[in-house]
Amino acid sequence: MSTKVVVTGLGATTPLGGDVPSTWDGLLAGRSGAKALTAPEYADLPSRIAAPAAIEPGEVLRRVEARKMDRYQQFAVIAAREAWSDSGLEKDEVPGERLAVSIASGIGGLISLLDTYDVLRTKGPRHVTPFTIPMLMPNGGAALVGLEFGAKASVQTPVAACASGNEAIRHGLDLIHSGKADVVVVGGAEAIIHPLPMAAFGAMMALSRRNDDPEHASRPFDKSRDGFLLGEGAAVMVLESAEHAERRGARVYAEIAGAGASADSHHIVQPDPDAKGNTAAMAEALDNAGIAPGEVTHINAHATSTSVGDLAEAAGIRAVLGDAADDVVVTAPKGALGHMLGAAGVAECIATVLSLYHRIVPPTANLVDVDERVNLDIAVEPRKLPDGTLTALNNSFGFGGHNLTIAVRSV
């Protein structure tokens, strides 16, 4: 690996805000984006709380374009436009043949599927929109972002459940390392706050039932956690080869130094309790980036606020870093953002990048009483990072046993 890959643009629309600055401010403040779902269709669900996007995407986009997109696609396009603008790239500055897109989604256009089926049953086939199939397609978000910027080198849609976003970053890294592209727009988007998936996650006992206290319901690493909250939104980064970024004088946030991937092959929805899978992903990311365990400064944990997941990740971090784990500041954004599923990895990687860029780690919202089995230094207040070169890991683990870790280095 000889080509260095850097981050030059950031974009997001999340439960904390409609862009990156508002999201970052919300994370630093330890604020939660969770709310009660008061519509009648949620009344009989065991969990009636979630973290919806702070800004309605249909109010940001032009009406004529919004009506052709599923909600997750709207989020993807909004975040991509912010990231592209933030990168300072001008249209046509990158030839399409050197520009790629990798936008993930864990589920895709589920809300369009369910709503359109209701239209078919109640009004008949003549009322089904001709945009239905593109709105359902899991690759629809990536395709729309590719069309937006004229990407021709490659347009991909990684699908790895809750690890999809980090998989998209890894694909972007590979596309630049292989010489296929100079610039890759990477991201993740999700929008499934709907009674059906909430009933299904509820049946799995995966969601918090703290219905009377939504803002404090997602509690990563806390002794009283009882499950996660669904979040929605999108996050996008512009990755460039360092040579390309330097040539155009771009502002650089950080280096994406490496990536690691593994599979548990243990259970369809539960992590390997021995943490061998997540340990392997973190170890590969460190090796890929040329980072020694003692050099790691910070870890942005996947930590969904479920007991089995939090404990398996904590065990994996300790296994990879050994005694060096004592010197690492850990945070878990899902207390603030909820679980944005296919968007989570990129949203949390943006937090990791900004932590190194601003040298401050956001607190873990709602962490009051740390589970004594979690033997890690977890930030409960904003924590300053030292001067010098900093390195960090961003973890994402998904149903199906997918484990993805991204290594980030300060510049």
mmCIF file of C-alpha atoms in Angstrom:
data_model
loop_
_atom_site.group_PDB
_atom_site.id
_atom_site.type_symbol
_atom_site.label_atom_id
_atom_site.label_comp_id
_atom_site.label_asym_id
_atom_site.label_seq_id
_atom_site.Cartn_x
_atom_site.Cartn_y
_atom_site.Cartn_z
ATOM 1 C CA MET A 1 0.000 0.000 0.000
ATOM 2 C CA SER A 2 1.771 3.167 -1.165
ATOM 3 C CA THR A 3 -1.030 5.617 -1.925
ATOM 4 C CA LYS A 4 -2.107 7.640 1.089
ATOM 5 C CA VAL A 5 -5.873 8.326 1.284
ATOM 6 C CA VAL A 6 -7.146 11.477 2.984
ATOM 7 C CA VAL A 7 -10.528 12.936 3.956
ATOM 8 C CA THR A 8 -11.272 16.288 2.328
ATOM 9 C CA GLY A 9 -15.051 16.632 2.658
ATOM 10 C CA LEU A 10 -17.697 15.808 5.271
ATOM 11 C CA GLY A 11 -21.497 15.770 5.060
ATOM 12 C CA ALA A 12 -24.280 14.510 7.317
ATOM 13 C CA THR A 13 -27.929 14.784 8.193
ATOM 14 C CA THR A 14 -28.646 13.053 11.498
ATOM 15 C CA PRO A 15 -30.945 13.030 14.530
ATOM 16 C CA LEU A 16 -28.761 15.783 16.015
ATOM 17 C CA GLY A 17 -28.787 18.187 13.073
ATOM 18 C CA GLY A 18 -29.122 18.735 9.366
ATOM 19 C CA ASP A 19 -25.393 19.068 8.711
ATOM 20 C CA VAL A 20 -21.974 18.186 10.106
ATOM 21 C CA PRO A 21 -21.453 21.281 12.338
ATOM 22 C CA SER A 22 -24.810 20.856 14.124
ATOM 23 C CA THR A 23 -24.244 17.104 14.517
ATOM 24 C CA TRP A 24 -20.751 17.648 15.917
ATOM 25 C CA ASP A 25 -21.997 20.318 18.333
ATOM 26 C CA GLY A 26 -24.732 17.928 19.521
ATOM 27 C CA LEU A 27 -22.206 15.144 20.102
ATOM 28 C CA LEU A 28 -19.894 17.418 22.105
ATOM 29 C CA ALA A 29 -22.847 18.583 24.202
ATOM 30 C CA GLY A 30 -23.884 14.974 24.931
ATOM 31 C CA ARG A 31 -27.318 15.759 23.542
ATOM 32 C CA SER A 32 -29.715 12.989 22.453
ATOM 33 C CA GLY A 33 -31.780 13.100 19.256
ATOM 34 C CA ALA A 34 -34.322 10.568 20.555
ATOM 35 C CA LYS A 35 -38.052 11.270 20.731
ATOM 36 C CA ALA A 36 -41.337 9.536 21.511
ATOM 37 C CA LEU A 37 -43.269 8.308 18.452
ATOM 38 C CA THR A 38 -46.798 9.520 19.104
ATOM 39 C CA ALA A 39 -48.562 8.589 15.840
ATOM 40 C CA PRO A 40 -51.404 6.047 16.339
ATOM 41 C CA GLU A 41 -49.681 3.278 14.315
ATOM 42 C CA TYR A 42 -46.950 3.031 16.947
ATOM 43 C CA ALA A 43 -49.344 2.799 19.912
ATOM 44 C CA ASP A 44 -49.275 -1.003 20.305
ATOM 45 C CA LEU A 45 -45.530 -1.479 19.803
ATOM 46 C CA PRO A 46 -43.353 -2.513 22.743
ATOM 47 C CA SER A 47 -40.875 0.227 21.804
ATOM 48 C CA ARG A 48 -42.379 3.583 20.807
ATOM 49 C CA ILE A 49 -39.215 5.676 20.763
ATOM 50 C CA ALA A 50 -36.608 6.397 18.093
ATOM 51 C CA ALA A 51 -34.099 8.991 16.893
ATOM 52 C CA PRO A 52 -35.618 10.553 13.735
ATOM 53 C CA ALA A 53 -33.655 12.956 11.574
ATOM 54 C CA ALA A 54 -33.569 16.509 12.903
ATOM 55 C CA ILE A 55 -34.436 17.983 9.491
ATOM 56 C CA GLU A 56 -37.116 16.694 7.119
ATOM 57 C CA PRO A 57 -35.287 15.848 3.872
ATOM 58 C CA GLY A 58 -38.284 16.707 1.723
ATOM 59 C CA GLU A 59 -38.000 20.283 2.943
ATOM 60 C CA VAL A 60 -34.335 20.524 1.896
ATOM 61 C CA LEU A 61 -34.650 19.092 -1.608
ATOM 62 C CA ARG A 62 -36.679 20.542 -4.454
ATOM 63 C CA ARG A 63 -40.140 18.982 -4.453
ATOM 64 C CA VAL A 64 -39.770 17.611 -7.967
ATOM 65 C CA GLU A 65 -36.626 15.658 -7.031
ATOM 66 C CA ALA A 66 -37.781 14.614 -3.531
ATOM 67 C CA ARG A 67 -40.887 12.860 -4.869
ATOM 68 C CA LYS A 68 -38.738 10.546 -7.018
ATOM 69 C CA MET A 69 -36.598 9.339 -4.099
ATOM 70 C CA ASP A 70 -37.102 7.072 -1.124
ATOM 71 C CA ARG A 71 -36.468 8.817 2.192
ATOM 72 C CA TYR A 72 -33.059 7.101 2.609
ATOM 73 C CA GLN A 73 -32.070 8.289 -0.859
ATOM 74 C CA GLN A 74 -33.061 11.846 0.041
ATOM 75 C CA PHE A 75 -30.760 11.680 3.057
ATOM 76 C CA ALA A 76 -27.914 10.284 0.927
ATOM 77 C CA VAL A 77 -28.138 13.064 -1.666
ATOM 78 C CA ILE A 78 -28.337 15.831 0.960
ATOM 79 C CA ALA A 79 -25.283 14.544 2.864
ATOM 80 C CA ALA A 80 -23.346 13.995 -0.377
ATOM 81 C CA ARG A 81 -23.992 17.559 -1.521
ATOM 82 C CA GLU A 82 -22.681 18.915 1.784
ATOM 83 C CA ALA A 83 -19.571 16.696 1.633
ATOM 84 C CA TRP A 84 -18.848 17.676 -1.965
ATOM 85 C CA SER A 85 -19.231 21.378 -1.184
ATOM 86 C CA ASP A 86 -17.084 20.997 1.920
ATOM 87 C CA SER A 87 -14.317 19.347 -0.116
ATOM 88 C CA GLY A 88 -14.014 22.436 -2.333
ATOM 89 C CA LEU A 89 -14.126 20.314 -5.466
ATOM 90 C CA GLU A 90 -15.505 22.094 -8.505
ATOM 91 C CA LYS A 91 -17.765 20.355 -10.997
ATOM 92 C CA ASP A 92 -15.676 18.770 -13.746
ATOM 93 C CA GLU A 93 -12.490 19.193 -11.660
ATOM 94 C CA VAL A 94 -12.342 15.401 -11.454
ATOM 95 C CA PRO A 95 -12.894 13.460 -14.696
ATOM 96 C CA GLY A 96 -15.808 11.058 -14.286
ATOM 97 C CA GLU A 97 -13.511 8.156 -15.145
ATOM 98 C CA ARG A 98 -11.411 8.994 -12.038
ATOM 99 C CA LEU A 99 -14.381 9.550 -9.711
ATOM 100 C CA ALA A 100 -16.201 6.748 -7.836
ATOM 101 C CA VAL A 101 -19.066 6.433 -5.367
ATOM 102 C CA SER A 102 -19.605 3.910 -2.574
ATOM 103 C CA ILE A 103 -22.841 4.591 -0.678
ATOM 104 C CA ALA A 104 -24.136 1.864 1.626
ATOM 105 C CA SER A 105 -27.522 1.039 3.044
ATOM 106 C CA GLY A 106 -28.439 -1.777 5.375
ATOM 107 C CA ILE A 107 -32.076 -2.078 4.265
ATOM 108 C CA GLY A 108 -32.730 0.227 1.265
ATOM 109 C CA GLY A 109 -36.116 1.632 0.246
ATOM 110 C CA LEU A 110 -38.304 -0.222 2.721
ATOM 111 C CA ILE A 111 -40.691 2.641 3.433
ATOM 112 C CA SER A 112 -41.380 3.077 -0.295
ATOM 113 C CA LEU A 113 -42.076 -0.654 -0.582
ATOM 114 C CA LEU A 114 -44.580 -0.663 2.283
ATOM 115 C CA ASP A 115 -46.285 2.602 1.338
ATOM 116 C CA THR A 116 -46.572 1.678 -2.343
ATOM 117 C CA TYR A 117 -48.083 -1.691 -1.501
ATOM 118 C CA ASP A 118 -50.714 0.143 0.546
ATOM 119 C CA VAL A 119 -51.430 2.333 -2.501
ATOM 120 C CA LEU A 120 -51.754 -0.755 -4.715
ATOM 121 C CA ARG A 121 -54.205 -2.428 -2.345
ATOM 122 C CA THR A 122 -56.347 0.637 -1.685
ATOM 123 C CA LYS A 123 -56.276 2.472 -5.041
ATOM 124 C CA GLY A 124 -55.118 -0.063 -7.638
ATOM 125 C CA PRO A 125 -52.144 -0.413 -10.009
ATOM 126 C CA ARG A 126 -52.809 2.797 -11.968
ATOM 127 C CA HIS A 127 -51.778 4.767 -8.883
ATOM 128 C CA VAL A 128 -48.393 3.040 -8.452
ATOM 129 C CA THR A 129 -45.650 5.551 -9.304
ATOM 130 C CA PRO A 130 -43.258 4.659 -12.153
ATOM 131 C CA PHE A 131 -40.425 5.616 -9.800
ATOM 132 C CA THR A 132 -41.242 2.689 -7.483
ATOM 133 C CA ILE A 133 -38.433 0.345 -8.521
ATOM 134 C CA PRO A 134 -35.625 2.967 -8.385
ATOM 135 C CA MET A 135 -36.976 4.010 -4.968
ATOM 136 C CA LEU A 136 -36.830 0.404 -3.707
ATOM 137 C CA MET A 137 -33.385 -0.408 -5.013
ATOM 138 C CA PRO A 138 -30.718 -0.710 -2.298
ATOM 139 C CA ASN A 139 -28.283 0.742 -4.855
ATOM 140 C CA GLY A 140 -30.619 3.654 -5.613
ATOM 141 C CA GLY A 141 -28.890 6.003 -3.167
ATOM 142 C CA ALA A 142 -25.445 5.298 -4.638
ATOM 143 C CA ALA A 143 -26.803 5.656 -8.172
ATOM 144 C CA LEU A 144 -28.352 9.058 -7.434
ATOM 145 C CA VAL A 145 -25.120 10.330 -5.849
ATOM 146 C CA GLY A 146 -23.164 8.992 -8.822
ATOM 147 C CA LEU A 147 -25.481 10.821 -11.212
ATOM 148 C CA GLU A 148 -25.178 13.993 -9.132
ATOM 149 C CA PHE A 149 -21.403 14.211 -9.600
ATOM 150 C CA GLY A 150 -20.925 12.262 -12.843
ATOM 151 C CA ALA A 151 -19.027 9.322 -11.347
ATOM 152 C CA LYS A 152 -17.957 6.778 -13.972
ATOM 153 C CA ALA A 153 -15.063 4.887 -12.389
ATOM 154 C CA SER A 154 -17.393 2.851 -10.168
ATOM 155 C CA VAL A 155 -20.683 3.190 -8.253
ATOM 156 C CA GLN A 156 -21.107 0.592 -5.509
ATOM 157 C CA THR A 157 -23.535 -0.260 -2.714
ATOM 158 C CA PRO A 158 -22.004 -2.341 0.071
ATOM 159 C CA VAL A 159 -24.586 -4.159 2.193
ATOM 160 C CA ALA A 160 -23.352 -5.518 5.498
ATOM 161 C CA ALA A 161 -26.204 -4.694 7.913
ATOM 162 C CA CYS A 162 -25.004 -2.295 10.607
ATOM 163 C CA ALA A 163 -21.422 -2.486 9.322
ATOM 164 C CA SER A 164 -22.421 -1.290 5.839
ATOM 165 C CA GLY A 165 -21.091 2.250 6.268
ATOM 166 C CA ASN A 166 -17.619 1.107 7.245
ATOM 167 C CA GLU A 167 -17.697 -1.365 4.359
ATOM 168 C CA ALA A 168 -18.354 1.589 2.031
ATOM 169 C CA ILE A 169 -15.295 3.374 3.416
ATOM 170 C CA ARG A 170 -13.202 0.245 2.932
ATOM 171 C CA HIS A 171 -14.366 -0.001 -0.695
ATOM 172 C CA GLY A 172 -13.416 3.630 -1.215
ATOM 173 C CA LEU A 173 -9.983 2.971 0.234
ATOM 174 C CA ASP A 174 -9.493 0.004 -2.086
ATOM 175 C CA LEU A 175 -10.601 1.975 -5.161
ATOM 176 C CA ILE A 176 -7.950 4.632 -4.538
ATOM 177 C CA HIS A 177 -5.216 2.178 -3.520
ATOM 178 C CA SER A 178 -5.824 0.125 -6.654
ATOM 179 C CA GLY A 179 -5.496 3.195 -8.866
ATOM 180 C CA LYS A 180 -9.074 2.903 -10.082
ATOM 181 C CA ALA A 181 -10.050 6.367 -8.825
ATOM 182 C CA ASP A 182 -8.522 9.580 -7.468
ATOM 183 C CA VAL A 183 -11.660 10.664 -5.594
ATOM 184 C CA VAL A 184 -14.347 8.484 -3.995
ATOM 185 C CA VAL A 185 -17.559 9.716 -2.384
ATOM 186 C CA VAL A 186 -18.221 7.213 0.437
ATOM 187 C CA GLY A 187 -21.192 7.098 2.755
ATOM 188 C CA GLY A 188 -24.181 5.373 4.247
ATOM 189 C CA ALA A 189 -27.891 6.185 4.467
ATOM 190 C CA GLU A 190 -30.880 4.664 6.238
ATOM 191 C CA ALA A 191 -34.549 5.456 6.916
ATOM 192 C CA ILE A 192 -36.672 2.664 8.419
ATOM 193 C CA ILE A 193 -38.468 4.299 11.339
ATOM 194 C CA HIS A 194 -41.758 2.596 10.504
ATOM 195 C CA PRO A 195 -44.059 0.314 12.539
ATOM 196 C CA LEU A 196 -43.081 -2.893 10.691
ATOM 197 C CA PRO A 197 -39.294 -2.882 11.267
ATOM 198 C CA MET A 198 -39.861 -1.504 14.755
ATOM 199 C CA ALA A 199 -42.216 -4.404 15.522
ATOM 200 C CA ALA A 200 -39.664 -6.849 14.096
ATOM 201 C CA PHE A 201 -36.726 -5.431 16.071
ATOM 202 C CA GLY A 202 -39.032 -5.308 19.090
ATOM 203 C CA ALA A 203 -39.889 -8.990 18.704
ATOM 204 C CA MET A 204 -36.148 -9.700 18.843
ATOM 205 C CA MET A 205 -35.974 -7.760 22.138
ATOM 206 C CA ALA A 206 -33.321 -5.584 20.475
ATOM 207 C CA LEU A 207 -34.921 -2.164 21.095
ATOM 208 C CA SER A 208 -35.028 -0.207 24.329
ATOM 209 C CA ARG A 209 -38.459 -0.073 25.959
ATOM 210 C CA ARG A 210 -37.733 3.011 28.034
ATOM 211 C CA ASN A 211 -40.771 4.640 26.428
ATOM 212 C CA ASP A 212 -41.260 7.231 29.145
ATOM 213 C CA ASP A 213 -37.712 8.556 28.835
ATOM 214 C CA PRO A 214 -36.608 8.479 25.164
ATOM 215 C CA GLU A 215 -33.689 10.904 25.497
ATOM 216 C CA HIS A 216 -32.016 8.602 28.030
ATOM 217 C CA ALA A 217 -33.001 5.289 26.447
ATOM 218 C CA SER A 218 -29.847 4.494 24.427
ATOM 219 C CA ARG A 219 -27.174 3.849 27.064
ATOM 220 C CA PRO A 220 -23.997 2.286 25.593
ATOM 221 C CA PHE A 221 -21.837 0.481 28.170
ATOM 222 C CA ASP A 222 -24.231 1.468 30.982
ATOM 223 C CA LYS A 223 -25.272 -1.137 33.533
ATOM 224 C CA SER A 224 -28.973 -0.279 32.987
ATOM 225 C CA ARG A 225 -29.004 -0.505 29.152
ATOM 226 C CA ASP A 226 -31.917 -2.415 27.639
ATOM 227 C CA GLY A 227 -31.369 -2.176 23.880
ATOM 228 C CA PHE A 228 -30.839 0.333 21.087
ATOM 229 C CA LEU A 229 -32.974 2.958 19.354
ATOM 230 C CA LEU A 230 -33.470 3.158 15.608
ATOM 231 C CA GLY A 231 -31.899 6.288 14.161
ATOM 232 C CA GLU A 232 -32.084 7.589 10.607
ATOM 233 C CA GLY A 233 -30.151 9.886 8.290
ATOM 234 C CA ALA A 234 -26.984 9.780 6.240
ATOM 235 C CA ALA A 235 -23.295 10.551 6.435
ATOM 236 C CA VAL A 236 -20.859 11.001 3.555
ATOM 237 C CA MET A 237 -17.134 11.658 3.232
ATOM 238 C CA VAL A 238 -15.006 12.646 0.240
ATOM 239 C CA LEU A 239 -11.862 10.523 0.092
ATOM 240 C CA GLU A 240 -8.966 11.493 -2.144
ATOM 241 C CA SER A 241 -5.490 10.274 -2.872
ATOM 242 C CA ALA A 242 -3.120 12.525 -0.944
ATOM 243 C CA GLU A 243 -1.392 13.467 -4.198
ATOM 244 C CA HIS A 244 -4.661 14.619 -5.754
ATOM 245 C CA ALA A 245 -5.641 16.600 -2.657
ATOM 246 C CA GLU A 246 -2.218 18.234 -2.422
ATOM 247 C CA ARG A 247 -2.223 19.127 -6.112
ATOM 248 C CA ARG A 248 -5.404 21.159 -5.733
ATOM 249 C CA GLY A 249 -4.515 22.592 -2.315
ATOM 250 C CA ALA A 250 -7.395 20.907 -0.497
ATOM 251 C CA ARG A 251 -8.020 21.172 3.227
ATOM 252 C CA VAL A 252 -7.341 17.738 4.754
ATOM 253 C CA TYR A 253 -9.152 16.525 7.900
ATOM 254 C CA ALA A 254 -7.332 13.226 8.446
ATOM 255 C CA GLU A 255 -5.898 10.162 6.766
ATOM 256 C CA ILE A 256 -7.876 6.959 6.377
ATOM 257 C CA ALA A 257 -4.884 4.813 7.241
ATOM 258 C CA GLY A 258 -6.289 1.308 6.904
ATOM 259 C CA ALA A 259 -9.212 -1.052 7.247
ATOM 260 C CA GLY A 260 -9.926 -4.501 8.605
ATOM 261 C CA ALA A 261 -12.774 -6.931 7.970
ATOM 262 C CA SER A 262 -13.774 -10.302 9.361
ATOM 263 C CA ALA A 263 -16.799 -12.549 9.869
ATOM 264 C CA ASP A 264 -17.913 -14.233 13.090
ATOM 265 C CA SER A 265 -19.589 -17.276 11.483
ATOM 266 C CA HIS A 266 -21.257 -17.714 14.863
ATOM 267 C CA HIS A 267 -24.925 -16.590 14.770
ATOM 268 C CA ILE A 268 -27.162 -14.576 12.435
ATOM 269 C CA VAL A 269 -27.876 -11.793 14.971
ATOM 270 C CA GLN A 270 -25.582 -12.335 17.951
ATOM 271 C CA PRO A 271 -21.856 -11.556 18.130
ATOM 272 C CA ASP A 272 -19.295 -14.194 18.938
ATOM 273 C CA PRO A 273 -19.091 -13.994 22.765
ATOM 274 C CA ASP A 274 -15.379 -14.848 22.547
ATOM 275 C CA ALA A 275 -14.925 -11.706 20.405
ATOM 276 C CA LYS A 276 -12.644 -13.480 17.933
ATOM 277 C CA GLY A 277 -14.319 -11.825 14.938
ATOM 278 C CA ASN A 278 -14.185 -8.220 16.078
ATOM 279 C CA THR A 279 -10.670 -8.796 17.420
ATOM 280 C CA ALA A 280 -9.559 -9.978 13.977
ATOM 281 C CA ALA A 281 -11.072 -6.918 12.259
ATOM 282 C CA MET A 282 -9.374 -4.483 14.629
ATOM 283 C CA ALA A 283 -6.039 -6.326 14.389
ATOM 284 C CA GLU A 284 -6.190 -6.278 10.577
ATOM 285 C CA ALA A 285 -6.987 -2.547 10.531
ATOM 286 C CA LEU A 286 -3.970 -1.825 12.731
ATOM 287 C CA ASP A 287 -1.695 -4.014 10.622
ATOM 288 C CA ASN A 288 -3.077 -2.526 7.397
ATOM 289 C CA ALA A 289 -2.367 0.982 8.698
ATOM 290 C CA GLY A 290 1.045 0.154 10.192
ATOM 291 C CA ILE A 291 -0.143 1.194 13.659
ATOM 292 C CA ALA A 292 1.139 -0.529 16.798
ATOM 293 C CA PRO A 293 -1.392 -1.162 19.620
ATOM 294 C CA GLY A 294 0.465 1.281 21.862
ATOM 295 C CA GLU A 295 -0.006 4.065 19.304
ATOM 296 C CA VAL A 296 -3.828 4.006 19.428
ATOM 297 C CA THR A 297 -5.160 7.135 21.100
ATOM 298 C CA HIS A 298 -8.908 6.834 20.664
ATOM 299 C CA ILE A 299 -11.605 4.298 19.742
ATOM 300 C CA ASN A 300 -15.070 5.181 18.480
ATOM 301 C CA ALA A 301 -16.979 2.099 19.614
ATOM 302 C CA HIS A 302 -19.877 0.428 17.805
ATOM 303 C CA ALA A 303 -21.554 -0.096 21.235
ATOM 304 C CA THR A 304 -25.239 -0.383 20.402
ATOM 305 C CA SER A 305 -26.465 -0.405 24.012
ATOM 306 C CA THR A 306 -27.132 -4.145 24.077
ATOM 307 C CA SER A 307 -25.403 -6.232 26.708
ATOM 308 C CA VAL A 308 -24.026 -8.951 24.403
ATOM 309 C CA GLY A 309 -22.735 -6.459 21.840
ATOM 310 C CA ASP A 310 -21.147 -4.023 24.266
ATOM 311 C CA LEU A 311 -19.370 -6.756 26.213
ATOM 312 C CA ALA A 312 -18.075 -8.548 23.096
ATOM 313 C CA GLU A 313 -16.636 -5.285 21.774
ATOM 314 C CA ALA A 314 -15.026 -4.401 25.098
ATOM 315 C CA ALA A 315 -13.441 -7.855 25.221
ATOM 316 C CA GLY A 316 -12.177 -7.459 21.656
ATOM 317 C CA ILE A 317 -10.602 -4.066 22.342
ATOM 318 C CA ARG A 318 -8.816 -5.467 25.378
ATOM 319 C CA ALA A 319 -7.658 -8.508 23.380
ATOM 320 C CA VAL A 320 -6.223 -6.379 20.560
ATOM 321 C CA LEU A 321 -4.594 -3.641 22.623
ATOM 322 C CA GLY A 322 -3.687 -5.515 25.792
ATOM 323 C CA ASP A 323 -2.419 -3.191 28.531
ATOM 324 C CA ALA A 324 -2.303 -0.335 25.987
ATOM 325 C CA ALA A 325 -6.122 -0.240 26.210
ATOM 326 C CA ASP A 326 -5.715 1.552 29.550
ATOM 327 C CA ASP A 327 -4.417 4.627 27.685
ATOM 328 C CA VAL A 328 -7.155 4.780 25.015
ATOM 329 C CA VAL A 329 -10.140 7.132 25.271
ATOM 330 C CA VAL A 330 -13.311 5.337 24.104
ATOM 331 C CA THR A 331 -16.616 6.945 23.142
ATOM 332 C CA ALA A 332 -19.937 5.576 21.802
ATOM 333 C CA PRO A 333 -22.113 7.972 19.741
ATOM 334 C CA LYS A 334 -25.267 5.802 19.712
ATOM 335 C CA GLY A 335 -26.325 7.313 23.034
ATOM 336 C CA ALA A 336 -26.837 10.536 21.062
ATOM 337 C CA LEU A 337 -27.586 9.381 17.502
ATOM 338 C CA GLY A 338 -29.407 6.132 18.098
ATOM 339 C CA HIS A 339 -28.462 3.341 15.717
ATOM 340 C CA MET A 340 -28.425 4.666 12.155
ATOM 341 C CA LEU A 341 -27.831 1.113 10.820
ATOM 342 C CA GLY A 342 -26.263 1.390 7.344
ATOM 343 C CA ALA A 343 -25.354 5.023 7.986
ATOM 344 C CA ALA A 344 -23.871 4.421 11.445
ATOM 345 C CA GLY A 345 -20.335 3.530 10.381
ATOM 346 C CA VAL A 346 -19.785 6.673 8.331
ATOM 347 C CA ALA A 347 -21.515 8.992 10.828
ATOM 348 C CA GLU A 348 -19.278 7.605 13.546
ATOM 349 C CA CYS A 349 -16.190 7.735 11.311
ATOM 350 C CA ILE A 350 -16.894 11.433 10.767
ATOM 351 C CA ALA A 351 -16.962 11.816 14.566
ATOM 352 C CA THR A 352 -13.647 9.961 14.714
ATOM 353 C CA VAL A 353 -12.102 12.190 12.039
ATOM 354 C CA LEU A 354 -13.303 15.337 13.810
ATOM 355 C CA SER A 355 -12.063 14.048 17.170
ATOM 356 C CA LEU A 356 -8.540 13.842 15.739
ATOM 357 C CA TYR A 357 -8.905 17.087 13.754
ATOM 358 C CA HIS A 358 -10.123 19.120 16.755
ATOM 359 C CA ARG A 359 -8.284 16.962 19.327
ATOM 360 C CA ILE A 360 -11.342 16.397 21.475
ATOM 361 C CA VAL A 361 -13.488 13.302 22.034
ATOM 362 C CA PRO A 362 -17.266 13.713 22.517
ATOM 363 C CA PRO A 363 -18.815 12.148 25.618
ATOM 364 C CA THR A 364 -20.888 8.971 25.585
ATOM 365 C CA ALA A 365 -24.395 10.320 26.107
ATOM 366 C CA ASN A 366 -26.442 8.665 28.873
ATOM 367 C CA LEU A 367 -23.530 6.702 30.344
ATOM 368 C CA VAL A 368 -24.032 7.063 34.094
ATOM 369 C CA ASP A 369 -23.144 3.731 35.687
ATOM 370 C CA VAL A 370 -20.513 1.844 33.705
ATOM 371 C CA ASP A 371 -20.960 -1.922 33.569
ATOM 372 C CA GLU A 372 -18.077 -3.234 35.690
ATOM 373 C CA ARG A 373 -17.419 -5.913 33.060
ATOM 374 C CA VAL A 374 -16.405 -3.143 30.604
ATOM 375 C CA ASN A 375 -12.778 -2.588 31.488
ATOM 376 C CA LEU A 376 -12.170 0.529 29.371
ATOM 377 C CA ASP A 377 -11.655 4.293 29.805
ATOM 378 C CA ILE A 378 -14.931 5.631 28.390
ATOM 379 C CA ALA A 379 -15.459 9.382 28.010
ATOM 380 C CA VAL A 380 -18.454 10.715 29.941
ATOM 381 C CA GLU A 381 -17.360 14.326 29.435
ATOM 382 C CA PRO A 382 -15.600 15.888 26.413
ATOM 383 C CA ARG A 383 -11.974 14.716 26.598
ATOM 384 C CA LYS A 384 -9.038 16.601 25.122
ATOM 385 C CA LEU A 385 -6.495 14.631 23.103
ATOM 386 C CA PRO A 386 -2.743 15.340 23.251
ATOM 387 C CA ASP A 387 -0.531 17.067 20.677
ATOM 388 C CA GLY A 388 1.425 15.063 18.124
ATOM 389 C CA THR A 389 0.322 12.342 15.732
ATOM 390 C CA LEU A 390 -2.926 10.698 16.813
ATOM 391 C CA THR A 391 -4.401 7.411 15.655
ATOM 392 C CA ALA A 392 -7.907 6.049 16.175
ATOM 393 C CA LEU A 393 -10.156 3.111 15.308
ATOM 394 C CA ASN A 394 -13.797 3.258 14.276
ATOM 395 C CA ASN A 395 -15.700 -0.025 14.821
ATOM 396 C CA SER A 396 -18.879 -1.272 13.130
ATOM 397 C CA PHE A 397 -20.365 -4.723 13.598
ATOM 398 C CA GLY A 398 -23.496 -6.044 11.910
ATOM 399 C CA PHE A 399 -26.103 -8.803 11.975
ATOM 400 C CA GLY A 400 -24.745 -11.730 10.020
ATOM 401 C CA GLY A 401 -21.440 -11.470 11.876
ATOM 402 C CA HIS A 402 -19.911 -8.716 9.745
ATOM 403 C CA ASN A 403 -17.034 -6.885 11.449
ATOM 404 C CA LEU A 404 -15.481 -3.749 9.911
ATOM 405 C CA THR A 405 -12.876 -1.482 11.483
ATOM 406 C CA ILE A 406 -11.439 1.708 9.984
ATOM 407 C CA ALA A 407 -8.091 3.133 11.151
ATOM 408 C CA VAL A 408 -7.709 6.923 11.098
ATOM 409 C CA ARG A 409 -4.534 8.978 11.539
ATOM 410 C CA SER A 410 -4.253 12.723 12.201
ATOM 411 C CA VAL A 411 -2.446 14.936 9.675
#
